[in-house]
mmCIF file of C-alpha atoms and ligand atoms in Angstrom:
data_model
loop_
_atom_site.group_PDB
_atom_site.id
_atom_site.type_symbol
_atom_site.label_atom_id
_atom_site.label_comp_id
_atom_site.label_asym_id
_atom_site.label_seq_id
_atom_site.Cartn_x
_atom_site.Cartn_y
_atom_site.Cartn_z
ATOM 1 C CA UNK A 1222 0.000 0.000 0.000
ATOM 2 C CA UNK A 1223 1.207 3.507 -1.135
ATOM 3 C CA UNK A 1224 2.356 5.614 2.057
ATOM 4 C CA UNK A 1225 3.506 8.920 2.829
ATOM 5 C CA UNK A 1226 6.748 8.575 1.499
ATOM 6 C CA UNK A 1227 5.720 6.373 -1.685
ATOM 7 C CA UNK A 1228 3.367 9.769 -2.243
ATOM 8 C CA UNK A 1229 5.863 12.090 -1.974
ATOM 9 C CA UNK A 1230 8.287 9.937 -4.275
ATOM 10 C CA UNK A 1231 5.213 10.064 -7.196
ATOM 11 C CA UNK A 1232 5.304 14.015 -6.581
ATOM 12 C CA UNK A 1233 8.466 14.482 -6.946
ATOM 13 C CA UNK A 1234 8.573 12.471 -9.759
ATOM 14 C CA UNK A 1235 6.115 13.259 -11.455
ATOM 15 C CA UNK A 1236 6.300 17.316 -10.978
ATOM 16 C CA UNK A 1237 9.185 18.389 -13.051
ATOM 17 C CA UNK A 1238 6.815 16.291 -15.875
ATOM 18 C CA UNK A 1239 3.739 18.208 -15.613
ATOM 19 C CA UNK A 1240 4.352 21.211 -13.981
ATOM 20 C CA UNK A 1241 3.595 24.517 -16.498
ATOM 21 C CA UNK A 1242 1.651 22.203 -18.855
ATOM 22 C CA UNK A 1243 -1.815 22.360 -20.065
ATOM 23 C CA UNK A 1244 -4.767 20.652 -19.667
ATOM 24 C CA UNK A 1245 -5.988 19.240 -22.987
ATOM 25 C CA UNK A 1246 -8.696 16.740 -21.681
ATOM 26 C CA UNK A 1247 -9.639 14.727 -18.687
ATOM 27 C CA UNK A 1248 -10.984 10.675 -18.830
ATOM 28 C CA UNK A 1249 -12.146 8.570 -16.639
ATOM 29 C CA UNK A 1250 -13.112 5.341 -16.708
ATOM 30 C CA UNK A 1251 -16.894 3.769 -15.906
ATOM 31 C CA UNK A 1252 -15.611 2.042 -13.133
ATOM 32 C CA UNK A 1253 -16.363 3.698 -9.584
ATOM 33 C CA UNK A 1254 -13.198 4.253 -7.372
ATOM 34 C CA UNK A 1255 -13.732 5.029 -3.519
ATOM 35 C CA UNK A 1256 -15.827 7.766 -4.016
ATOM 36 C CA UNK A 1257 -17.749 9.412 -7.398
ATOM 37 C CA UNK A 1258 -16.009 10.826 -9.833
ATOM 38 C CA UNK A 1259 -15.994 14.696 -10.224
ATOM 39 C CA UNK A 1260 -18.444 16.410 -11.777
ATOM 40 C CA UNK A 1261 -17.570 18.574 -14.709
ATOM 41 C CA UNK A 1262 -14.196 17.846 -15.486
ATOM 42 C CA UNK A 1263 -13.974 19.553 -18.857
ATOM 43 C CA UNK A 1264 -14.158 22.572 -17.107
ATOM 44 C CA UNK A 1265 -10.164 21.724 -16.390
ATOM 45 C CA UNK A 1266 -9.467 21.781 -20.290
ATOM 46 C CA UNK A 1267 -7.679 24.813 -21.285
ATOM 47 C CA UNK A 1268 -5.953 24.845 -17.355
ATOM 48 C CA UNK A 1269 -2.360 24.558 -16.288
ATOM 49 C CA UNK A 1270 -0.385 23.588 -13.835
ATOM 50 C CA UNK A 1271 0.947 25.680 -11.794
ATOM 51 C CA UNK A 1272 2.421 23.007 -8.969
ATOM 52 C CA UNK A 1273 2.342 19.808 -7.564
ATOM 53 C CA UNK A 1274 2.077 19.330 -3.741
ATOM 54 C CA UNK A 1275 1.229 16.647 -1.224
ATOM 55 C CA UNK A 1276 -1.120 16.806 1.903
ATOM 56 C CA UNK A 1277 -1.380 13.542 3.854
ATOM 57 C CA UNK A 1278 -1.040 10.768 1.290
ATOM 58 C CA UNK A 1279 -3.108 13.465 -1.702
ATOM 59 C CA UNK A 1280 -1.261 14.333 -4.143
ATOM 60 C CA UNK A 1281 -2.656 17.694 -5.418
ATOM 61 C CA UNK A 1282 -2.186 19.300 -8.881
ATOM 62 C CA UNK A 1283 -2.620 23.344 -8.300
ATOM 63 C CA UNK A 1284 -4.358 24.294 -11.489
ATOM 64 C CA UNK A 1285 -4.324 28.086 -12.733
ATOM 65 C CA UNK A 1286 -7.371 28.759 -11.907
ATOM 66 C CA UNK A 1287 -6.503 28.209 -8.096
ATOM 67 C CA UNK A 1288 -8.270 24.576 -8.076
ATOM 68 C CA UNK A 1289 -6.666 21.597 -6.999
ATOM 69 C CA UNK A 1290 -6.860 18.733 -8.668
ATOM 70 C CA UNK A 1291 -6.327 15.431 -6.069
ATOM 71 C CA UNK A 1292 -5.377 11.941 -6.258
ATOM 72 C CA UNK A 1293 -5.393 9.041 -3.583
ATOM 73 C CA UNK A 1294 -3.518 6.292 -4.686
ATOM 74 C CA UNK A 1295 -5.349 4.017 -2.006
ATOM 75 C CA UNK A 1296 -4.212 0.415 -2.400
ATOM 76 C CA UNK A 1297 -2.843 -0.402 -4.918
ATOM 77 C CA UNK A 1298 -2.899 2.978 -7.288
ATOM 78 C CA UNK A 1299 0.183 3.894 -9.238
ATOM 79 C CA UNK A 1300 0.539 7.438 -11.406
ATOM 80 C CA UNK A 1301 2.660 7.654 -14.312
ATOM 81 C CA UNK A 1302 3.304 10.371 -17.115
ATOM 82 C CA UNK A 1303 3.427 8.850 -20.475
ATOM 83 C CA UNK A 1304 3.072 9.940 -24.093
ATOM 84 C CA UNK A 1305 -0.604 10.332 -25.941
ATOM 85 C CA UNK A 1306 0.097 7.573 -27.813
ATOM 86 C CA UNK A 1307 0.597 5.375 -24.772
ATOM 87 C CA UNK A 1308 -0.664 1.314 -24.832
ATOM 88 C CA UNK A 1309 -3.719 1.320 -22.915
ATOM 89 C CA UNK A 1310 -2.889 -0.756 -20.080
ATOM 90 C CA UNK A 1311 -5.906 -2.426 -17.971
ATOM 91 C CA UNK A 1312 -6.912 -0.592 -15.002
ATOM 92 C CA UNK A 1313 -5.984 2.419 -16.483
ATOM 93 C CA UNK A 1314 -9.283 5.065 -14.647
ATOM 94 C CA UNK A 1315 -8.077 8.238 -15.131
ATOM 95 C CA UNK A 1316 -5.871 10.359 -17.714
ATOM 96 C CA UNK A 1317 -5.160 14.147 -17.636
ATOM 97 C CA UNK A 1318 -4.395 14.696 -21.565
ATOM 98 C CA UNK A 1319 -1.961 17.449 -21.526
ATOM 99 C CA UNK A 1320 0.774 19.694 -23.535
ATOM 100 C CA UNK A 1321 3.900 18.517 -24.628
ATOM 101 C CA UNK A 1322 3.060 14.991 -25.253
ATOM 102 C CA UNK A 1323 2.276 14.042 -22.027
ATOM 103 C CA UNK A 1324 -0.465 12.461 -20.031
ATOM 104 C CA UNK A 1325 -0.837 11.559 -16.578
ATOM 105 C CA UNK A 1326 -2.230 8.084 -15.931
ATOM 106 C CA UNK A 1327 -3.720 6.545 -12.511
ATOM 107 C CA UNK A 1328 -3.636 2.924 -12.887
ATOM 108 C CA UNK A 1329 -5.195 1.173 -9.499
ATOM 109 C CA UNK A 1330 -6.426 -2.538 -10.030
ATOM 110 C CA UNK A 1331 -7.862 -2.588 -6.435
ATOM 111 C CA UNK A 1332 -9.539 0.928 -7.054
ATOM 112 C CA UNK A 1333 -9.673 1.879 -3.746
ATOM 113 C CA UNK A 1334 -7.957 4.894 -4.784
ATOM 114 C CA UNK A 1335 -9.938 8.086 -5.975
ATOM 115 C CA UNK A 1336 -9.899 11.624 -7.963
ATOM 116 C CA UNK A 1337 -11.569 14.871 -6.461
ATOM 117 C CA UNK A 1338 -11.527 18.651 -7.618
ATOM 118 C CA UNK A 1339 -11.643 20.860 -5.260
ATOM 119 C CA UNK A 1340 -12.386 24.252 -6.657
ATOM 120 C CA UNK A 1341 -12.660 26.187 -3.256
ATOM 121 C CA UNK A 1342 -10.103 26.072 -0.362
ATOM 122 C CA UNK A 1343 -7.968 22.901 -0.370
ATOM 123 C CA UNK A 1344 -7.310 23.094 3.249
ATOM 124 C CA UNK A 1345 -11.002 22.897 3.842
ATOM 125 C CA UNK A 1346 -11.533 19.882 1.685
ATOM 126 C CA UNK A 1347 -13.667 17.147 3.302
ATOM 127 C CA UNK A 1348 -10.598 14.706 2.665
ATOM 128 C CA UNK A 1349 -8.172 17.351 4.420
ATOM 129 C CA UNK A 1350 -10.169 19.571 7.005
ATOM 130 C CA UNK A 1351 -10.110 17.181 9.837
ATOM 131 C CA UNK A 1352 -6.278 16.024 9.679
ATOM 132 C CA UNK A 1353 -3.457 16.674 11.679
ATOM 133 C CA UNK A 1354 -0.462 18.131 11.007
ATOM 134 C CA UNK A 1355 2.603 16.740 8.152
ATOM 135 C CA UNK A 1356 4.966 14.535 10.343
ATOM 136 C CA UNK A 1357 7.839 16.279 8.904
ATOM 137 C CA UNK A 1358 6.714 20.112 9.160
ATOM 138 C CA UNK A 1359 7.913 21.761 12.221
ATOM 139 C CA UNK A 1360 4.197 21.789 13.331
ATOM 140 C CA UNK A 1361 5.178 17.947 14.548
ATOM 141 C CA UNK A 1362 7.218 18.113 17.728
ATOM 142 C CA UNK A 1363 7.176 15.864 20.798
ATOM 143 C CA UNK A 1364 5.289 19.147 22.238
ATOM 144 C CA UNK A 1365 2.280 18.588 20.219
ATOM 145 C CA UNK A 1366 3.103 14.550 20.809
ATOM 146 C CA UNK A 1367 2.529 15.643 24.757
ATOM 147 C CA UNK A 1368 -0.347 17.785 24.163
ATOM 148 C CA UNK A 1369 -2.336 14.838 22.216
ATOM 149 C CA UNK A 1370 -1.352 12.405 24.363
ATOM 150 C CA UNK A 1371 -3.050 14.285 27.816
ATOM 151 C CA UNK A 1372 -6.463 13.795 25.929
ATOM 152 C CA UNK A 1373 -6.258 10.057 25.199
ATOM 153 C CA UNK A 1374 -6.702 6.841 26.941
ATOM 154 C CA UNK A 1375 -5.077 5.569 24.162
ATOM 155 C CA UNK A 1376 -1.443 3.100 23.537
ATOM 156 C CA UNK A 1377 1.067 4.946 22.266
ATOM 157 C CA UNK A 1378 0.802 3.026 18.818
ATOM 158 C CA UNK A 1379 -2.752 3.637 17.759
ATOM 159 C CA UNK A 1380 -2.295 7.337 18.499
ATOM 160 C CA UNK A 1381 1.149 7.784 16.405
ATOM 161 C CA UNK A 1382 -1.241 6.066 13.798
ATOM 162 C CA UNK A 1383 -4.498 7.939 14.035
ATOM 163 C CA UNK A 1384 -4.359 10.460 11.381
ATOM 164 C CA UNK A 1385 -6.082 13.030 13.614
ATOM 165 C CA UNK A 1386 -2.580 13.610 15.332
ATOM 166 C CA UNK A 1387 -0.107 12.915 12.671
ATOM 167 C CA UNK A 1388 -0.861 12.205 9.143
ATOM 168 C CA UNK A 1389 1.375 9.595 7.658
ATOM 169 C CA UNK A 1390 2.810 7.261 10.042
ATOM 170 C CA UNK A 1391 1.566 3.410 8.650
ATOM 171 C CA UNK A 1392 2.075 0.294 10.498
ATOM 172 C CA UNK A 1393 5.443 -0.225 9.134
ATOM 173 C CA UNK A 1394 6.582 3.075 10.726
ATOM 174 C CA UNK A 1395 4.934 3.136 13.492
ATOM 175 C CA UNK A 1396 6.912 0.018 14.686
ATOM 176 C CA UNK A 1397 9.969 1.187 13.270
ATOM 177 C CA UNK A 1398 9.936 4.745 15.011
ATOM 178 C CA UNK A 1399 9.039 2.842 18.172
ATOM 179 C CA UNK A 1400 11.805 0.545 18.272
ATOM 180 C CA UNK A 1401 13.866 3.510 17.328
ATOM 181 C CA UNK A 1402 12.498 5.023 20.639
ATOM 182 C CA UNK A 1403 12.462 2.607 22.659
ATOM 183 C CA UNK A 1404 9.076 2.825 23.487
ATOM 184 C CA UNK A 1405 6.691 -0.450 23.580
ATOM 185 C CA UNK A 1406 4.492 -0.101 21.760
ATOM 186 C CA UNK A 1407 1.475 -0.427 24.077
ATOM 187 C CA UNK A 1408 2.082 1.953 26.471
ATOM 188 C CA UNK A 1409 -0.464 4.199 27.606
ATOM 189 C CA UNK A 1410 0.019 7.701 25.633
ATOM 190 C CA UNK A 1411 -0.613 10.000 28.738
ATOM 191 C CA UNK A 1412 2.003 7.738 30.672
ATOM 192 C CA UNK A 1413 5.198 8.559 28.362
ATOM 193 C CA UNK A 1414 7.104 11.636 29.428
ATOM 194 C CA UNK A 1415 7.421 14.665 27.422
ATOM 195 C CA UNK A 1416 11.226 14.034 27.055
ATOM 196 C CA UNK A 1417 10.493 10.343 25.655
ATOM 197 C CA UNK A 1418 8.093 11.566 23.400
ATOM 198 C CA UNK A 1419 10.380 13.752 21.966
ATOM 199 C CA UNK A 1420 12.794 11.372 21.097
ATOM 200 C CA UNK A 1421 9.739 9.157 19.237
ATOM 201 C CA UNK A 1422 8.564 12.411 17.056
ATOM 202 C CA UNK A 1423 12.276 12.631 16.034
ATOM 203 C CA UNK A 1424 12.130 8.998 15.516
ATOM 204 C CA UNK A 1425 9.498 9.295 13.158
ATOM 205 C CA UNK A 1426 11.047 12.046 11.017
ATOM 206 C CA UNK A 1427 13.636 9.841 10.348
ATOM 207 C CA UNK A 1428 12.103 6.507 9.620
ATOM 208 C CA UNK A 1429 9.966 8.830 7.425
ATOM 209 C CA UNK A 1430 13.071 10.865 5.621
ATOM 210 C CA UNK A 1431 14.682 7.533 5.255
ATOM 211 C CA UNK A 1432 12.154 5.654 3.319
ATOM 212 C CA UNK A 1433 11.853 8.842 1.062
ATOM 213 C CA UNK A 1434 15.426 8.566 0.344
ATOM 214 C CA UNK A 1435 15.325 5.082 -0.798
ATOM 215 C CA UNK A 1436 12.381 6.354 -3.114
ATOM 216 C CA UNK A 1437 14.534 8.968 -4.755
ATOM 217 C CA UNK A 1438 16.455 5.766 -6.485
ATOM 218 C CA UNK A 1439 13.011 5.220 -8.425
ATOM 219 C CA UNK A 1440 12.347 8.590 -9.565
ATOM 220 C CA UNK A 1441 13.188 7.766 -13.308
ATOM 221 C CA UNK A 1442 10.574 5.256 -13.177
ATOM 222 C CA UNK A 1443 7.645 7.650 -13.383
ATOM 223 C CA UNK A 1444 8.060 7.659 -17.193
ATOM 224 C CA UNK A 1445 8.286 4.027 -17.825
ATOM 225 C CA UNK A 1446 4.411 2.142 -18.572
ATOM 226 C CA UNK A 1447 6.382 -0.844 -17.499
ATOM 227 C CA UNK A 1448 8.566 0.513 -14.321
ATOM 228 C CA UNK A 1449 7.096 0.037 -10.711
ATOM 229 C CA UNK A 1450 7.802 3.478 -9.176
ATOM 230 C CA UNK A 1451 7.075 4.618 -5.728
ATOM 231 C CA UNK A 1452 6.821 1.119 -3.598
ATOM 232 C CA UNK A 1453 10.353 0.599 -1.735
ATOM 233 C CA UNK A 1454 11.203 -0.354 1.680
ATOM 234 C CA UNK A 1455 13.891 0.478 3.541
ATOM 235 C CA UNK A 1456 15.918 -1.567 5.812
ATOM 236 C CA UNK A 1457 13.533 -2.649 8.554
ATOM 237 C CA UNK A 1458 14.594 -3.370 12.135
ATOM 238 C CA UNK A 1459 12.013 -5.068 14.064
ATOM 239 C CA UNK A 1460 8.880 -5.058 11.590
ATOM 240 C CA UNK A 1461 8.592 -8.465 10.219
ATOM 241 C CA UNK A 1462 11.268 -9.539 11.851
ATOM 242 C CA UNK A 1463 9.329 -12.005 14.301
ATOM 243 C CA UNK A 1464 11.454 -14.165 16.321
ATOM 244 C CA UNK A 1465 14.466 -13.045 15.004
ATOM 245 C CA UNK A 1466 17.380 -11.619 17.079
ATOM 246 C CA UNK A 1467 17.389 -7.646 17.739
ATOM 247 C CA UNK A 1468 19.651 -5.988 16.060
ATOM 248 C CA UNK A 1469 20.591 -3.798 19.260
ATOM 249 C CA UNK A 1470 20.612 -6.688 22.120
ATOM 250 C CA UNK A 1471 19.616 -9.965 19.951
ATOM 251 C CA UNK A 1472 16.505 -10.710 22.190
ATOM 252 C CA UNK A 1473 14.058 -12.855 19.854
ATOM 253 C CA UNK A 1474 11.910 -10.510 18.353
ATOM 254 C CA UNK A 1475 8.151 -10.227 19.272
ATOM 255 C CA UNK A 1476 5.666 -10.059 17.153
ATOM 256 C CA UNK A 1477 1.489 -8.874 18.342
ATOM 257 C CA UNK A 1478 -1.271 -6.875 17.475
ATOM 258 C CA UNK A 1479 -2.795 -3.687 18.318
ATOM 259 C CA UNK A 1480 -6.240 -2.844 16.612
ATOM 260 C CA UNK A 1481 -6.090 -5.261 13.908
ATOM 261 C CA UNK A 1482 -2.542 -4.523 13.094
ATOM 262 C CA UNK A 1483 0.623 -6.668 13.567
ATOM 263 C CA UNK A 1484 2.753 -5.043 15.667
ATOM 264 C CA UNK A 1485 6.404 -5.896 16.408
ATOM 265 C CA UNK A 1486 8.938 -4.830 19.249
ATOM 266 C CA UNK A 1487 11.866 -5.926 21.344
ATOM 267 C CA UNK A 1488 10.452 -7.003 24.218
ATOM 268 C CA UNK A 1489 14.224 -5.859 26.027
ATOM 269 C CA UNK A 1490 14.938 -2.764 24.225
ATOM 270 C CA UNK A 1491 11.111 -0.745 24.422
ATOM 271 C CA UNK A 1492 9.267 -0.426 27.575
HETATM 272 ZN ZN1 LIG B 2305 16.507 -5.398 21.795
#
């Protein structure tokens, strides 16, 4: 599944491509994503681009008319820019036609993905009002870790996770910035000191910058119809790693769930 650094990967891939172009026509397929298709998308034709940005896991297309055009890769959703005369590939559902040759394809066989145009404020888009802030804006501190965690009877997991206090962090980090912490994983928030929970929100920057990193060796990819851009991993140190030795003190590593998610943790090294 496409996460926060897999998104910013595809923008930064794919905006030196289709940044400054124009908008010759918009497709989608009959197939229903997530949710409905925009209404009135020929209304884009004759648009540019001005820029492309990221909020959460959205990648947004500023359009000159101050619109932003937004994409959630959901599952399984990949976004290329190829030529016009492109081979259809199946589960192709939406195209952006546009100057120079190019087009911008989403292709998402699960379809859990989905396409809205928001032609009023972005930050008040239903898909965007309601989140909290970008894990690796200075708006994300231990701080505002501390602050979040006072209000919850929660384990420390599920609130890195919950996308009300910090968009972006998926199962995979979430262990790995934990181990990084040494914090287990099912600690009460509200029990974890301020200084500890500093250490985790610098954690998660870097599991985060990391994995971004190892995306930038893909970047070529987003012209290639046959190239698999955007889904890396970086090394992992405990996730997935059940009952293997720790890397730090080579306790057998643990492996258990929180919500419905597999969790894993050094049983020595986080507490
Ligand atoms: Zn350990």
């Amino acid at each position: 599944m496409p996460e926060l650094p897999e998104v910013e990967t595809t923008r930064r891939g794919v905006a030196p491509l289709v940044t400054g172009l124009t908008i010759k026509q918009a497709w989608h397929s009959d197939l229903n994503m997530r949710f409905p298709w925009p209404e009135n998308m020929s209304h884009m034709v004759g648009l540019h681009v001005v820029d492309v940005k990221r909020r959460a896991k959205l990648l947004m297309l500023a359009l000159s008319d101050g619109s932003h055009l937004m994409i959630h890769l959901g599952m399984s959703g990949v976004v290329r820019v190829l030529s016009h005369d492109h081979t259809e590939a199946r589960h192709d559902h939406f195209k952006l036609f546009l100057s120079q040759d190019r087009v911008l394809v989403l292709n998402d066989p699960r379809r859990f993905g989905f396409v809205d145009w928001e032609r009023g404020d972005w930050q008040q888009n239903k898909h965007i009002q309601h989140l909290g802030p970008e894990p690796l804006s200075s708006a994300f501190d231990g701080a505002h870790l501390h602050a979040q965690a006072q209000r919850k009877s929660q384990v420390i997991k599920s609130m890195i996770m919950d996308n009300h206090v910090v968009v972006g962090v998926g199962n995979i980090y979430a262990s790995e910035a934990l181990f990084k912490a040494g914090i287990h994983p099912h600690r009460q928030a509200k029990r974890i000191s301020a200084k500890r929970l500093e250490s985790l929100a610098s954690a998660i920057k870097s599991v985060l910058k990391a994995a971004i990193a190892a995306g930038g060796t893909t970047l070529k990819d987003f012209k290639q119809s046959d190239g698999k851009p955007g889904y890396f991993q970086q090394q992992l140190l405990v996730y997935g790693r059940s009952s293997q030795p720790c890397l730090q003190c080579q306790t057998r590593i643990k492996k258990t769930k929180t919500g419905q998610r597999a969790t894993f943790y050094c049983p020595r090294c986080q507490h």
